[in-house]
XYZ file of C-alpha atoms in Angstrom:
61
model
C 55.915 72.382 -129.031
C 59.555 72.897 -129.977
C 61.215 71.727 -133.206
C 64.965 72.008 -133.753
C 66.536 72.123 -137.192
C 70.193 71.115 -137.440
C 72.908 72.386 -139.734
C 74.104 68.894 -140.678
C 72.887 65.310 -140.775
C 75.786 64.108 -138.615
C 75.650 64.976 -134.921
C 78.797 65.007 -132.797
C 78.642 64.081 -129.110
C 78.884 67.217 -126.971
C 78.407 69.554 -129.938
C 75.043 71.108 -130.680
C 74.804 72.176 -134.297
C 71.271 73.603 -134.063
C 70.659 75.895 -136.993
C 67.359 77.288 -135.677
C 64.472 76.440 -133.371
C 60.735 76.898 -133.972
C 58.377 77.140 -130.979
C 54.607 76.791 -131.395
C 52.259 77.603 -128.531
C 48.890 75.969 -127.964
C 46.046 76.444 -125.487
C 43.854 73.486 -124.570
C 40.329 74.241 -123.334
C 38.378 71.082 -122.517
C 38.626 69.160 -125.819
C 39.288 72.249 -127.975
C 42.819 73.066 -129.126
C 43.906 76.561 -130.193
C 47.195 77.621 -131.749
C 48.514 80.910 -130.366
C 50.320 83.176 -132.831
C 52.948 85.808 -131.984
C 50.438 88.634 -132.450
C 48.140 87.069 -129.811
C 45.512 85.736 -132.204
C 44.095 82.245 -131.782
C 43.210 79.648 -134.378
C 41.162 76.571 -133.513
C 42.852 73.440 -134.799
C 42.688 69.673 -134.462
C 45.193 67.782 -132.366
C 46.085 65.620 -135.383
C 47.156 68.734 -137.286
C 49.178 69.995 -134.326
C 50.827 66.627 -133.729
C 50.377 66.756 -129.959
C 48.576 64.721 -127.300
C 45.886 66.062 -125.015
C 46.681 65.761 -121.269
C 44.357 62.769 -120.738
C 46.132 60.887 -123.563
C 49.603 61.217 -121.999
C 50.986 58.185 -120.204
C 52.583 59.097 -116.889
C 54.815 56.368 -115.448
């Protein structure tokens, strides 16, 4: 999951004013969801806390 944080509330076409980006990595095993930290440790979490959908919940057109 990637979240971008901008340096202003007003965005200009063709100009990216991204202040910083946060990337969170997850591993999905069956119905279990684990957050992967930079040091390689895993933490079991719920999908509601992560704010993501499991593959079988995604709608593919």
